[in-house]
GROMACS .gro file of C-alpha atoms in nm:
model
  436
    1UNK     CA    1   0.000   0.000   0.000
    2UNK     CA    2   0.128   0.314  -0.090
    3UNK     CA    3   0.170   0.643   0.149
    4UNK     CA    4  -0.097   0.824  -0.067
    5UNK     CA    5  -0.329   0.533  -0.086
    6UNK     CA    6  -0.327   0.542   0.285
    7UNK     CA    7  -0.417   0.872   0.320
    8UNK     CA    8  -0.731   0.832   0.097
    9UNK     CA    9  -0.811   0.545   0.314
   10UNK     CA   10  -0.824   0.714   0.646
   11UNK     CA   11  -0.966   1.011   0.461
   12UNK     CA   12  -1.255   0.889   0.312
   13UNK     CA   13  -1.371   0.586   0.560
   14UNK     CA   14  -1.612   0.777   0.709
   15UNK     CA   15  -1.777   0.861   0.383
   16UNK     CA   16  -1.774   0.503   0.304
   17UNK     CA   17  -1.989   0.466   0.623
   18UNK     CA   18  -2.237   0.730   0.553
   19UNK     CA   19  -2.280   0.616   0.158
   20UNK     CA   20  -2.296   0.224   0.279
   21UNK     CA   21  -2.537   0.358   0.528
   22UNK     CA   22  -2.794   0.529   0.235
   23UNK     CA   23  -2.757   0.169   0.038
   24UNK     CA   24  -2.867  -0.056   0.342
   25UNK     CA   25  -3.175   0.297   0.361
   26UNK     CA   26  -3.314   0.156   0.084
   27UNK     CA   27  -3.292  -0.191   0.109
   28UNK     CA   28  -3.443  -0.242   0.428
   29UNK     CA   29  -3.669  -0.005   0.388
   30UNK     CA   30  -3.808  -0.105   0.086
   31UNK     CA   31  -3.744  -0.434   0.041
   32UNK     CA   32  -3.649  -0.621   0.380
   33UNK     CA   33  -3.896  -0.484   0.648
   34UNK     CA   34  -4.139  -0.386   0.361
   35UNK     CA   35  -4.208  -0.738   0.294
   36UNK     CA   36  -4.450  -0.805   0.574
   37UNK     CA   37  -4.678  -0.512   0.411
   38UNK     CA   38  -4.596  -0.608   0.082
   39UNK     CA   39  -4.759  -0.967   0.171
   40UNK     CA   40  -5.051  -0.793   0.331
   41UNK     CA   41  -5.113  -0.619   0.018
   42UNK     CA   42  -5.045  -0.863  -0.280
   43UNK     CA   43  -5.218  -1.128  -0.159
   44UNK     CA   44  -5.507  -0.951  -0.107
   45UNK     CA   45  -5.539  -0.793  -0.457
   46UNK     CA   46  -5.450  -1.087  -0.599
   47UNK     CA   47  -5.528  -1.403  -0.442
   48UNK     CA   48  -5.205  -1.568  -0.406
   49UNK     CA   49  -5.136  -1.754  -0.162
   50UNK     CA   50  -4.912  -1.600   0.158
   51UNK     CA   51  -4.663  -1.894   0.072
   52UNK     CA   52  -4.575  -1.739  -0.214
   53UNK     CA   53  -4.495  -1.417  -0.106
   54UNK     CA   54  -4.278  -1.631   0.208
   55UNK     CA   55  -4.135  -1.778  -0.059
   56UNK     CA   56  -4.006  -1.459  -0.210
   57UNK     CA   57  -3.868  -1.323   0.075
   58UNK     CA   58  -3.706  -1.605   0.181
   59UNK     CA   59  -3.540  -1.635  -0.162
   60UNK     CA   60  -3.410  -1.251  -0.101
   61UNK     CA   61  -3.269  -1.377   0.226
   62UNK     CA   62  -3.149  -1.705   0.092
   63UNK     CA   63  -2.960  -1.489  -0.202
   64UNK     CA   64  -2.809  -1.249   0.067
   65UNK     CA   65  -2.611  -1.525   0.177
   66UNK     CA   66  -2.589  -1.792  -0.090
   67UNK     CA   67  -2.426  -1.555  -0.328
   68UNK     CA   68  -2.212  -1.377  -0.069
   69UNK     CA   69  -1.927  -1.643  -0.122
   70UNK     CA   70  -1.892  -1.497  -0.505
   71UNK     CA   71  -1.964  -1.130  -0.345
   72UNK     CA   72  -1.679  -1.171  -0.127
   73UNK     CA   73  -1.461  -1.292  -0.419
   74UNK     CA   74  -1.565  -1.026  -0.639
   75UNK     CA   75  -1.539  -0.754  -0.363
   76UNK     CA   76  -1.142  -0.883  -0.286
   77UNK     CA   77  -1.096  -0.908  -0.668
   78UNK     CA   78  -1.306  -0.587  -0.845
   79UNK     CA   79  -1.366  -0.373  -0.566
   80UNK     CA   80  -1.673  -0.262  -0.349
   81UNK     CA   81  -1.797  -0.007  -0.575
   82UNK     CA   82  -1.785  -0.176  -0.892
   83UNK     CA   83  -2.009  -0.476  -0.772
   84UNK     CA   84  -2.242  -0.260  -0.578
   85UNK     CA   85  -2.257  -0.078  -0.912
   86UNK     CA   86  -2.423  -0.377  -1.058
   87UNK     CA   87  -2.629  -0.491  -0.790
   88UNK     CA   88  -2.816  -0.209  -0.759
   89UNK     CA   89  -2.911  -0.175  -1.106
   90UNK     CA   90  -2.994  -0.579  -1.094
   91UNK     CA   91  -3.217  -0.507  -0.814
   92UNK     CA   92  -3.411  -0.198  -0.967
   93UNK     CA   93  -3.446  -0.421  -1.276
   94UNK     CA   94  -3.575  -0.666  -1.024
   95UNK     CA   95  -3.901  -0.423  -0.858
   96UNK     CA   96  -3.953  -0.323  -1.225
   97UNK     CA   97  -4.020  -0.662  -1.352
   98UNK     CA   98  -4.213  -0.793  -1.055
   99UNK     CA   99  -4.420  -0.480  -1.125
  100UNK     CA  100  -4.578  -0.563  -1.414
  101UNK     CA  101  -4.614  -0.995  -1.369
  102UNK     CA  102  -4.954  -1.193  -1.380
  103UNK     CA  103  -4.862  -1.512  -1.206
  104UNK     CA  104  -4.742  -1.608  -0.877
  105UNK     CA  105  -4.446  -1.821  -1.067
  106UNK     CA  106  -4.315  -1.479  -1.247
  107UNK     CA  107  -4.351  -1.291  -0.918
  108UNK     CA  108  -4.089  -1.531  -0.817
  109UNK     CA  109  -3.902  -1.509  -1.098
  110UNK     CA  110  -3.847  -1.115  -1.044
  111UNK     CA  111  -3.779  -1.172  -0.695
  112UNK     CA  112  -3.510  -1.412  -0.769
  113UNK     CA  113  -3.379  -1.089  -0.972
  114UNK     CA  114  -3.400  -0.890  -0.687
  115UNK     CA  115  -3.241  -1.122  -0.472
  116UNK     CA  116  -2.925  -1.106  -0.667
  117UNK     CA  117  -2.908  -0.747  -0.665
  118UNK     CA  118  -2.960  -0.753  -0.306
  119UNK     CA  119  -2.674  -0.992  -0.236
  120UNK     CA  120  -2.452  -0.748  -0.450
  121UNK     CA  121  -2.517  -0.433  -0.304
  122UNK     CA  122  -2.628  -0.536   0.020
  123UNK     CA  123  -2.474  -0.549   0.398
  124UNK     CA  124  -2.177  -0.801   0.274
  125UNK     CA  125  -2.027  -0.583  -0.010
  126UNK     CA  126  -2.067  -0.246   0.207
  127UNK     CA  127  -1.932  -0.454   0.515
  128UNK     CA  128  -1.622  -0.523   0.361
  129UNK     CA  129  -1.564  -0.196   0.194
  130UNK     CA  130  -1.596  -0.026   0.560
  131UNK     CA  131  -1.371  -0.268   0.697
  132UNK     CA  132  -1.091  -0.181   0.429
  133UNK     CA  133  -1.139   0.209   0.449
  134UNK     CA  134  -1.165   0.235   0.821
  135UNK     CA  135  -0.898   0.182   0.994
  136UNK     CA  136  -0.922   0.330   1.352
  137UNK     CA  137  -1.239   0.298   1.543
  138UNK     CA  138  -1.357   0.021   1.322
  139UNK     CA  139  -1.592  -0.109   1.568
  140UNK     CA  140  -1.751   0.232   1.567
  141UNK     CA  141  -1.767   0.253   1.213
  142UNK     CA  142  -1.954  -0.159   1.180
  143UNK     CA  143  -2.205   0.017   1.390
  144UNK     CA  144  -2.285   0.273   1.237
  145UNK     CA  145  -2.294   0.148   0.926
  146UNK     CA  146  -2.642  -0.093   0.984
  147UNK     CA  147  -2.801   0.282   1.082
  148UNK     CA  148  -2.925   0.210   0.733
  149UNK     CA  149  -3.122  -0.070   0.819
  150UNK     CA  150  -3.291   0.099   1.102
  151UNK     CA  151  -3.353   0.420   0.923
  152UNK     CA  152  -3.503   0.223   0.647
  153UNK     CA  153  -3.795   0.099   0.905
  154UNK     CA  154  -3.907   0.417   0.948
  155UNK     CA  155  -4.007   0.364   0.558
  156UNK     CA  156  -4.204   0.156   0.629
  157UNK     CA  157  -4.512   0.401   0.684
  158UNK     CA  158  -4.440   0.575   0.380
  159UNK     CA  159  -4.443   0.210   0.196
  160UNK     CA  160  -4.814   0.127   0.347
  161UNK     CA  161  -4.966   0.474   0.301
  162UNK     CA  162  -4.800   0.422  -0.122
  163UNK     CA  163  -4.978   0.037  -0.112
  164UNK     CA  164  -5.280   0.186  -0.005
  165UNK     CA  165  -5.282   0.513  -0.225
  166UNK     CA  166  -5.164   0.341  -0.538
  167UNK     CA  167  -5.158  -0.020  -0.513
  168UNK     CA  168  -4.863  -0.237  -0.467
  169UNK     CA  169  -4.741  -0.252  -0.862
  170UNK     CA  170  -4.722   0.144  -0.899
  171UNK     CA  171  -4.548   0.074  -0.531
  172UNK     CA  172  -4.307  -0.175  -0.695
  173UNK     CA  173  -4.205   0.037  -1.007
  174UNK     CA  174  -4.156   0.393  -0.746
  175UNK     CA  175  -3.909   0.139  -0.527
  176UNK     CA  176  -3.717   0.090  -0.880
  177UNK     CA  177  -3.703   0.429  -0.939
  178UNK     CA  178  -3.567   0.531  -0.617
  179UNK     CA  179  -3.334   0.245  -0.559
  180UNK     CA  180  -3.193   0.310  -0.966
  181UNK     CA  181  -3.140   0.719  -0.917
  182UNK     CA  182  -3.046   0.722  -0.486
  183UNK     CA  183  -2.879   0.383  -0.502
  184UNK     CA  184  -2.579   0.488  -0.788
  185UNK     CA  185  -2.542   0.829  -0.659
  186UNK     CA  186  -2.466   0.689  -0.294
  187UNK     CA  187  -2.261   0.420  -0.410
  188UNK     CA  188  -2.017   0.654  -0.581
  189UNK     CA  189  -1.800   0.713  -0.266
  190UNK     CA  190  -1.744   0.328  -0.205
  191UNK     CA  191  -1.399   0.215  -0.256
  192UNK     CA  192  -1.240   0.063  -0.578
  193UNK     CA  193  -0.937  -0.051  -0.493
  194UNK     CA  194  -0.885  -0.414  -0.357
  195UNK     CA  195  -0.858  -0.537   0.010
  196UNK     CA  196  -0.483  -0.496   0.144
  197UNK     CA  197  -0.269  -0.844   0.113
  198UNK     CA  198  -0.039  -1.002   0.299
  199UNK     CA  199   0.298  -0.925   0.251
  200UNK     CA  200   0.562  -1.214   0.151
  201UNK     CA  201   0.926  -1.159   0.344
  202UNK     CA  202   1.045  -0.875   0.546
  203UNK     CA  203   1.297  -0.550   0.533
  204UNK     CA  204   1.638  -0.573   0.551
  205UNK     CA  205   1.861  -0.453   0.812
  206UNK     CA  206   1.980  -0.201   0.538
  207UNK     CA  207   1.668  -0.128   0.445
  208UNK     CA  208   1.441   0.192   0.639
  209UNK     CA  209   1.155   0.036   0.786
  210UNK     CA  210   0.931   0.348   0.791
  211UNK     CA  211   0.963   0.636   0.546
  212UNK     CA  212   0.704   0.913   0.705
  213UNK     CA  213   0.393   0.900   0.873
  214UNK     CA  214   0.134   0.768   0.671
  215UNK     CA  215   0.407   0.513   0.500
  216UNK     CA  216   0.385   0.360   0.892
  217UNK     CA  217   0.075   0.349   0.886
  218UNK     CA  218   0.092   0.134   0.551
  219UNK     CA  219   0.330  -0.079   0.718
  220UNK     CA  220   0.161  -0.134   0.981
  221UNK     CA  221  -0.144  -0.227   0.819
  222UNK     CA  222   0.089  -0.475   0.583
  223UNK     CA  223   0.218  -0.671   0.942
  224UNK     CA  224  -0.092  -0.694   1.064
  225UNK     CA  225  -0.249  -0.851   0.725
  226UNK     CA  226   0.057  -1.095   0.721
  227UNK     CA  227  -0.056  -1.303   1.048
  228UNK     CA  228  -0.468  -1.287   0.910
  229UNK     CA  229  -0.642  -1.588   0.849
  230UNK     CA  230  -0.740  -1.705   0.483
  231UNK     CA  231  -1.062  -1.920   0.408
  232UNK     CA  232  -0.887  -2.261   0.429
  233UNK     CA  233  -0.729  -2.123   0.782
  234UNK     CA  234  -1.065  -2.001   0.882
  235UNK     CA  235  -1.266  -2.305   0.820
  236UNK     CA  236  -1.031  -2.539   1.010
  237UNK     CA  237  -1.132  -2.306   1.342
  238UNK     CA  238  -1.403  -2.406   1.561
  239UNK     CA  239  -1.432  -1.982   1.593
  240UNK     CA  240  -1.585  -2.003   1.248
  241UNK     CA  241  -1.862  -2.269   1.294
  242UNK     CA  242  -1.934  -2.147   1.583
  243UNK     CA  243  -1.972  -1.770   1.492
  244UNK     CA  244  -2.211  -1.928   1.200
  245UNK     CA  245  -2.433  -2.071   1.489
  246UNK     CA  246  -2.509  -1.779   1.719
  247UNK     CA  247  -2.493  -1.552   1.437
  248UNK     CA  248  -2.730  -1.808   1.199
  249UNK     CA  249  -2.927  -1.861   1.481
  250UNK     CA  250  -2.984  -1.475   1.558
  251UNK     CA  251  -3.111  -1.420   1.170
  252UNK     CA  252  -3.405  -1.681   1.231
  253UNK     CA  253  -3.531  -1.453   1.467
  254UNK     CA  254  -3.439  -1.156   1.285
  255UNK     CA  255  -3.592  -1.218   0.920
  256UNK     CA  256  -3.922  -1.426   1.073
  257UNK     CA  257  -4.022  -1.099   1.295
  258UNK     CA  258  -3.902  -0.840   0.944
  259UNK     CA  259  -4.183  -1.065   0.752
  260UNK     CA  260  -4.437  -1.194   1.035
  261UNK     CA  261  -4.451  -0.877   1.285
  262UNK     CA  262  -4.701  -0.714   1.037
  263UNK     CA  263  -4.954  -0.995   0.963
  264UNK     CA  264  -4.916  -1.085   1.340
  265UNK     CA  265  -5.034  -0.764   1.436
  266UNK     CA  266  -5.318  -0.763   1.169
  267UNK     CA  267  -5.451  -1.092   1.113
  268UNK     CA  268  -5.375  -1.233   1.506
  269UNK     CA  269  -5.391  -0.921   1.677
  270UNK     CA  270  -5.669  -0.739   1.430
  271UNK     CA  271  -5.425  -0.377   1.483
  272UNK     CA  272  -5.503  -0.142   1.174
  273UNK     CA  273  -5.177  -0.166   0.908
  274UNK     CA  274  -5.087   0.147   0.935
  275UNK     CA  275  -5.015   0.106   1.274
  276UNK     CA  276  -4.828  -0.255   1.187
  277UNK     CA  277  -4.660  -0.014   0.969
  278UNK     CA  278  -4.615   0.240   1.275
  279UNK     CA  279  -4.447  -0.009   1.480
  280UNK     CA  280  -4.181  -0.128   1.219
  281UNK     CA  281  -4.094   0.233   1.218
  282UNK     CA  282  -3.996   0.256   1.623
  283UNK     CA  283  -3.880  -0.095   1.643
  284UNK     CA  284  -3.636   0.041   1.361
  285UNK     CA  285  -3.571   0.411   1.562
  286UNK     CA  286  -3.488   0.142   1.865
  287UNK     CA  287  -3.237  -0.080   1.660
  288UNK     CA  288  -3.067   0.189   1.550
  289UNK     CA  289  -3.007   0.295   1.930
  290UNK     CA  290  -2.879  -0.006   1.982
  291UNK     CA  291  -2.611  -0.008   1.674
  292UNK     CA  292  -2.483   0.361   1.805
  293UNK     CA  293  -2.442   0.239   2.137
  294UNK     CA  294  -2.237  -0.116   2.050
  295UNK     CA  295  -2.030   0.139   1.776
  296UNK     CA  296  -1.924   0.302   2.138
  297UNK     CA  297  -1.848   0.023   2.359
  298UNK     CA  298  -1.794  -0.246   2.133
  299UNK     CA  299  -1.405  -0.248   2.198
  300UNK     CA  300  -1.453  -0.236   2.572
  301UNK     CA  301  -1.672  -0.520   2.616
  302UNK     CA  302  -1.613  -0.838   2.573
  303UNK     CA  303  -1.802  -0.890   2.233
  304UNK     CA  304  -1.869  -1.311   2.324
  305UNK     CA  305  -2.055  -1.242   2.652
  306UNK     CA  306  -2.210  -0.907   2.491
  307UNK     CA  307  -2.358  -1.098   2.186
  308UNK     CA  308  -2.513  -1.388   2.403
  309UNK     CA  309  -2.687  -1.199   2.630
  310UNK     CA  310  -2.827  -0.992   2.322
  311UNK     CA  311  -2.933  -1.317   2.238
  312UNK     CA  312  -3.061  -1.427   2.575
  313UNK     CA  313  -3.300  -1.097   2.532
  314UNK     CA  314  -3.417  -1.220   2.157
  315UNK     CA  315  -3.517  -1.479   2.333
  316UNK     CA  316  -3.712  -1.362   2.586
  317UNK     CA  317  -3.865  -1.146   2.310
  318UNK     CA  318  -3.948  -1.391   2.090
  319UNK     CA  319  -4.170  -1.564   2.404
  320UNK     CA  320  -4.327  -1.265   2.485
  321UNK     CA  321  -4.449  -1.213   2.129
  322UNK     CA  322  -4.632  -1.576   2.194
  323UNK     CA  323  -4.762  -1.538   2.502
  324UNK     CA  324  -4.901  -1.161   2.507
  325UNK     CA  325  -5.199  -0.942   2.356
  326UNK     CA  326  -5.289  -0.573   2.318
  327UNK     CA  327  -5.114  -0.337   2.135
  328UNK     CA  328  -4.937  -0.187   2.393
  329UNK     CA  329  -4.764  -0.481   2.504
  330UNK     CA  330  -4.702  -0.598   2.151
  331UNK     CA  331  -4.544  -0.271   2.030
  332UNK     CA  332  -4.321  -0.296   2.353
  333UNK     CA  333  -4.153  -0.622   2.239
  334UNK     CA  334  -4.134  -0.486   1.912
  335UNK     CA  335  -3.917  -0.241   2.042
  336UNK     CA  336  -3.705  -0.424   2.274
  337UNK     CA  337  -3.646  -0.703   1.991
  338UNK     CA  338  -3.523  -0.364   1.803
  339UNK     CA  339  -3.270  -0.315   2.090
  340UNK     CA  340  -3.135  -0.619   2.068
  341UNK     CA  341  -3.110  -0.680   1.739
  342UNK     CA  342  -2.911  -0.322   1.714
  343UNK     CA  343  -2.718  -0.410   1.997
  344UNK     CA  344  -2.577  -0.745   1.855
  345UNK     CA  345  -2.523  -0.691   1.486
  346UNK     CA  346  -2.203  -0.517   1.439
  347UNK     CA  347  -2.036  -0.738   1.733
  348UNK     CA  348  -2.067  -1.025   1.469
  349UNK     CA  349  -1.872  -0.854   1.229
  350UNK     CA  350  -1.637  -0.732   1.486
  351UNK     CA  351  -1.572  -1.076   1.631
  352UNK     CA  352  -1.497  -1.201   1.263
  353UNK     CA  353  -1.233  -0.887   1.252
  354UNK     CA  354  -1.106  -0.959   1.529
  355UNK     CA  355  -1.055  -1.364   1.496
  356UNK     CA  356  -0.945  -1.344   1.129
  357UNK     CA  357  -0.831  -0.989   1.021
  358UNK     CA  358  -0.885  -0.810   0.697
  359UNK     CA  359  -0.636  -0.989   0.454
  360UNK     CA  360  -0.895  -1.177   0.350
  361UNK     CA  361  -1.196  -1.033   0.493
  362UNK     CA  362  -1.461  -1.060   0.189
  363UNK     CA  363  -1.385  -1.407   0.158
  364UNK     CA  364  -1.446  -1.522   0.491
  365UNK     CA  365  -1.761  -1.309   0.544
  366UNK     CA  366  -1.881  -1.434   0.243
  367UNK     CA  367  -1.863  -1.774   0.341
  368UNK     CA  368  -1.988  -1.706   0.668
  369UNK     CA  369  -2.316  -1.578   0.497
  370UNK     CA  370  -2.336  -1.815   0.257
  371UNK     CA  371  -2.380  -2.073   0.565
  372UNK     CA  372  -2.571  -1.777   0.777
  373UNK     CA  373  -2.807  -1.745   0.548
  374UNK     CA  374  -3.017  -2.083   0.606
  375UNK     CA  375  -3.111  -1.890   0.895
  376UNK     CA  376  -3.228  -1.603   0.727
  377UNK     CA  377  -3.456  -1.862   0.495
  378UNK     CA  378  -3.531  -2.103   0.784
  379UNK     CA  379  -3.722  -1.836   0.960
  380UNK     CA  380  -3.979  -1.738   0.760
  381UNK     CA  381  -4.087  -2.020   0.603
  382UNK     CA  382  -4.117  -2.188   0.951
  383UNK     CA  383  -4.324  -1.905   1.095
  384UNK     CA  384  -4.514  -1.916   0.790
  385UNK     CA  385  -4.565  -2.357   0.829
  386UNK     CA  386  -4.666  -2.353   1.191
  387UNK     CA  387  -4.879  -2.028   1.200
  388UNK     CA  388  -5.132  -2.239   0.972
  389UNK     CA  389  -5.118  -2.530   1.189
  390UNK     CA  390  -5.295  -2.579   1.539
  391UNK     CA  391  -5.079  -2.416   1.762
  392UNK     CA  392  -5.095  -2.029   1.543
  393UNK     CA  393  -4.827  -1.730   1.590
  394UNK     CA  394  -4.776  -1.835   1.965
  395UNK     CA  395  -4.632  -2.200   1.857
  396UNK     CA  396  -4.451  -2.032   1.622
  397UNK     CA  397  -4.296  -1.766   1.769
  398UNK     CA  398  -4.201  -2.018   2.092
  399UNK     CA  399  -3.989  -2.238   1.810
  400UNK     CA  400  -3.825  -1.926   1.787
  401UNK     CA  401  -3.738  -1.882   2.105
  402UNK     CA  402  -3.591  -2.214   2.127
  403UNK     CA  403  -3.372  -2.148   1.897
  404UNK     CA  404  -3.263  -1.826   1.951
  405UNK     CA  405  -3.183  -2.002   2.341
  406UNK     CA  406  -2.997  -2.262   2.170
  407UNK     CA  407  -2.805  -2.013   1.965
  408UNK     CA  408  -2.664  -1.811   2.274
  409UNK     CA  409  -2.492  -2.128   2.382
  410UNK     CA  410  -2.260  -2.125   2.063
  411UNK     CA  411  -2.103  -1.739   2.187
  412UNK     CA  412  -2.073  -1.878   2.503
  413UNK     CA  413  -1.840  -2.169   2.440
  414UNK     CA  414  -1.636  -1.930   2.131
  415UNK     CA  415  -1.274  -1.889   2.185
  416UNK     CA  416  -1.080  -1.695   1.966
  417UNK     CA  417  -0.860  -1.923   1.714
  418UNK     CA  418  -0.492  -1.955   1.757
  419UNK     CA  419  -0.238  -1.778   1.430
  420UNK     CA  420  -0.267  -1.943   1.135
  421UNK     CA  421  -0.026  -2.229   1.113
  422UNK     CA  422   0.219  -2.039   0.831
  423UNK     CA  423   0.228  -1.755   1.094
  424UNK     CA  424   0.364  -1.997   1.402
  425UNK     CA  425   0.593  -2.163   1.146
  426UNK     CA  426   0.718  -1.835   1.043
  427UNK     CA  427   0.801  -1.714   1.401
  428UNK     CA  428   0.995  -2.016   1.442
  429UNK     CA  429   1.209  -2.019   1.192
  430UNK     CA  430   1.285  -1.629   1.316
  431UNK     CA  431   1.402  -1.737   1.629
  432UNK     CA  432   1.051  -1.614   1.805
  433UNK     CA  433   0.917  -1.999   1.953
  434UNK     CA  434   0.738  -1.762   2.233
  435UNK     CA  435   0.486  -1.706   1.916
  436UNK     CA  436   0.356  -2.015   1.893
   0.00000   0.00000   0.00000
């Protein structure tokens, strides 16, 4: 890395944040926590079954994470801003199509378009490209960075009074619109250079180790890449099954309240839409608290016992959701899962920072969504299964609890992996054994 690139870097990080930040607006706004309206509203103009429209979101979810291992690549290879380039014209494409199908199969056609825009200009991609530009404070930064996904709840309003004004295909073609114009102009301050890389052999004694300022800082950054983990390191770590887990387990939660919190409160609950709609909005205002507050204290904690009693709360959520009724008491688990969630989502990227650096970083985090994401499709569709059976919402949203407990067990038991074996090897042969 070169003194001026460095510069640039620490420069423009925080712009990466804010610009990531306006991309993950629109995507959870309009897409992720929209869904739950969007279900409310299709089905009954057209008649499709609420499988189907499951079955869409959970193909978004499922191509958040089944196409991050390729993201990850491409991010490491092309850059962040060239493959967020293309993913969000893919996914405006996507809302443009779906806008004008007739059948339930080409519904799910478009959303399978939209899914692989989302995966390529989603929180992967603009993960990664905040983890290469910030440098300092980087726990800070991961949390403010999903401000995008809590800001884009308080869309959701907006999205139910558009579905009720226009109807949901002038909706879907408006959500192309914006996501096409806002979505290139934010993504223009994303980085497009590559991820740092490890650096092969050291300085002579002849040779100066540090030039200026910012070339130490570039050095610095270069040792520190040299002792990351790669992906066939990573996977050979109980840290990264594990981390997959919790974290998988968390996103079960997480994507079966974005879809089910709005027909729970309609069709179990009988509460107006707009005021489903309402409630998105301050569960998001209350997971965005959350994110700001772990961006502060992330690095002072320790992030294991921090993310599983997160978890422990989900959980106690999640049963409270089952068991109680009334709006009031409704909209105040809303907002407490909202705390949570905020509270535990950049500590996953953290702990994947901290366990196996950045040399490699897009790789390994899109692996570990590639395996997250069954828990982002699990979710749904098993809310959706058991909510038509016997037991309703409550059995439902108890299965969630149970896993969500099961899930908090997995951050207990994590231990951060030991070097990667080329790193010990190395320190050896320098005379260094104490390294090992």
């Amino acid at each position: 890395m070169t003194p001026q690139s460095a510069r640039v870097r620490r420069r423009n990080g925080w712009w990466v944040v804010a610009g990531g930040s306006v991309l993950l607006t629109l995507q959870n706004g309009l897409i992720m926590s929209a869904f739950g309206a969007y279900l409310v509203a299709i089905t009954a103009d057209t008649g499709w079954s609420a499988g189907v429209i499951a079955l869409g979101y959970a193909i978004v979810q499922l191509g958040n994470g089944f196409i991050s291992p390729i993201t990850g690549w491409c991010c490491d290879r092309f850059g962040t801003r060239a493959v967020s380039r293309i993913g969000t014209i893919t996914t405006a494409v996507g809302f443009a199509l779906a806008s004008v199908v007739g059948e339930a199969t080409h519904f799910v056609g478009a959303v399978v378009v939209i899914a692989l825009g989302c995966s390529a200009a989603g929180m992967m991609p603009l993960t990664v490209a905040v983890v290469q530009s910030v440098t300092e404070r980087r726990t800070l930064a991961l949390g403010l960075l999903p401000t995008g996904v809590a800001l884009g709840g308080l869309a959701v309003p907006l999205v139910t009074w558009a579905l009720d004004s226009f109807g949901w295909r002038a909706t879907f073609m408006g959500v192309a619109v914006v996501i096409f114009v806002v979505g290139l102009a934010a993504g223009v301050v994303l980085p497009t250079d590559r991820a740092p890389r490890p650096v092969v052999g050291a300085a002579t004694a002849s040779e100066p180790a540090v030039v200026d300022g910012a070339s130490a800082v570039a050095a610095s950054e270069d040792r520190a890449t040299s002792g990351d983990h790669d992906l066939r390191s990573a996977l050979h770590t109980g840290a990264f099954w594990l981390l997959i887990l919790g974290h998988g387990s968390a996103l079960v939660a997480v994507s079966a309240v974005n879809l089910h919190l709005v027909p729970l409160m309609t069709h179990h609950h009988g509460i107006s839409l707009a005021i489903a709609g309402l409630t998105v909005a301050v569960m998001s205002v209350a997971q965005l608290l959350g994110q700001i507050v772990t961006g502060f204290i992330g690095d002072r904690v320790d992030k294991r016992w921090y993310a599983a009693i997160c978890m422990m709360v989900q959980t106690g959520v999640l049963i409270a959701l089952a068991m109680v009724s009334g709006i009031g008491l409704v909209v105040a688990a809303a907002i407490v899962h909202g705390i949570a969630w905020g509270l535990r989502g950049p500590t996953m990227t953290a702990l994947r920072t901290d366990y196996f650096g950045i040399g490699s970083f897009g790789t390994i985090m899109g692996w570990s969504m590639g395996f997250v994401s069954l828990g982002l499709v699990v979710g749904p569709l098993l809310v959706t299964a058991l909510a038509d059976g016997p037991a309703g919402y409550p059995g439902a949203f108890v299965a969630l609890a149970v896993v969500t407990g099961l899930g908090s067990i997995a951050f207990l038991v994590l231990r951060k992996p030991r070097p990667p074996v080329r790193v010990v090897q190395q320190a050896i042969g320098c005379g260094r054994p104490e390294a090992a």
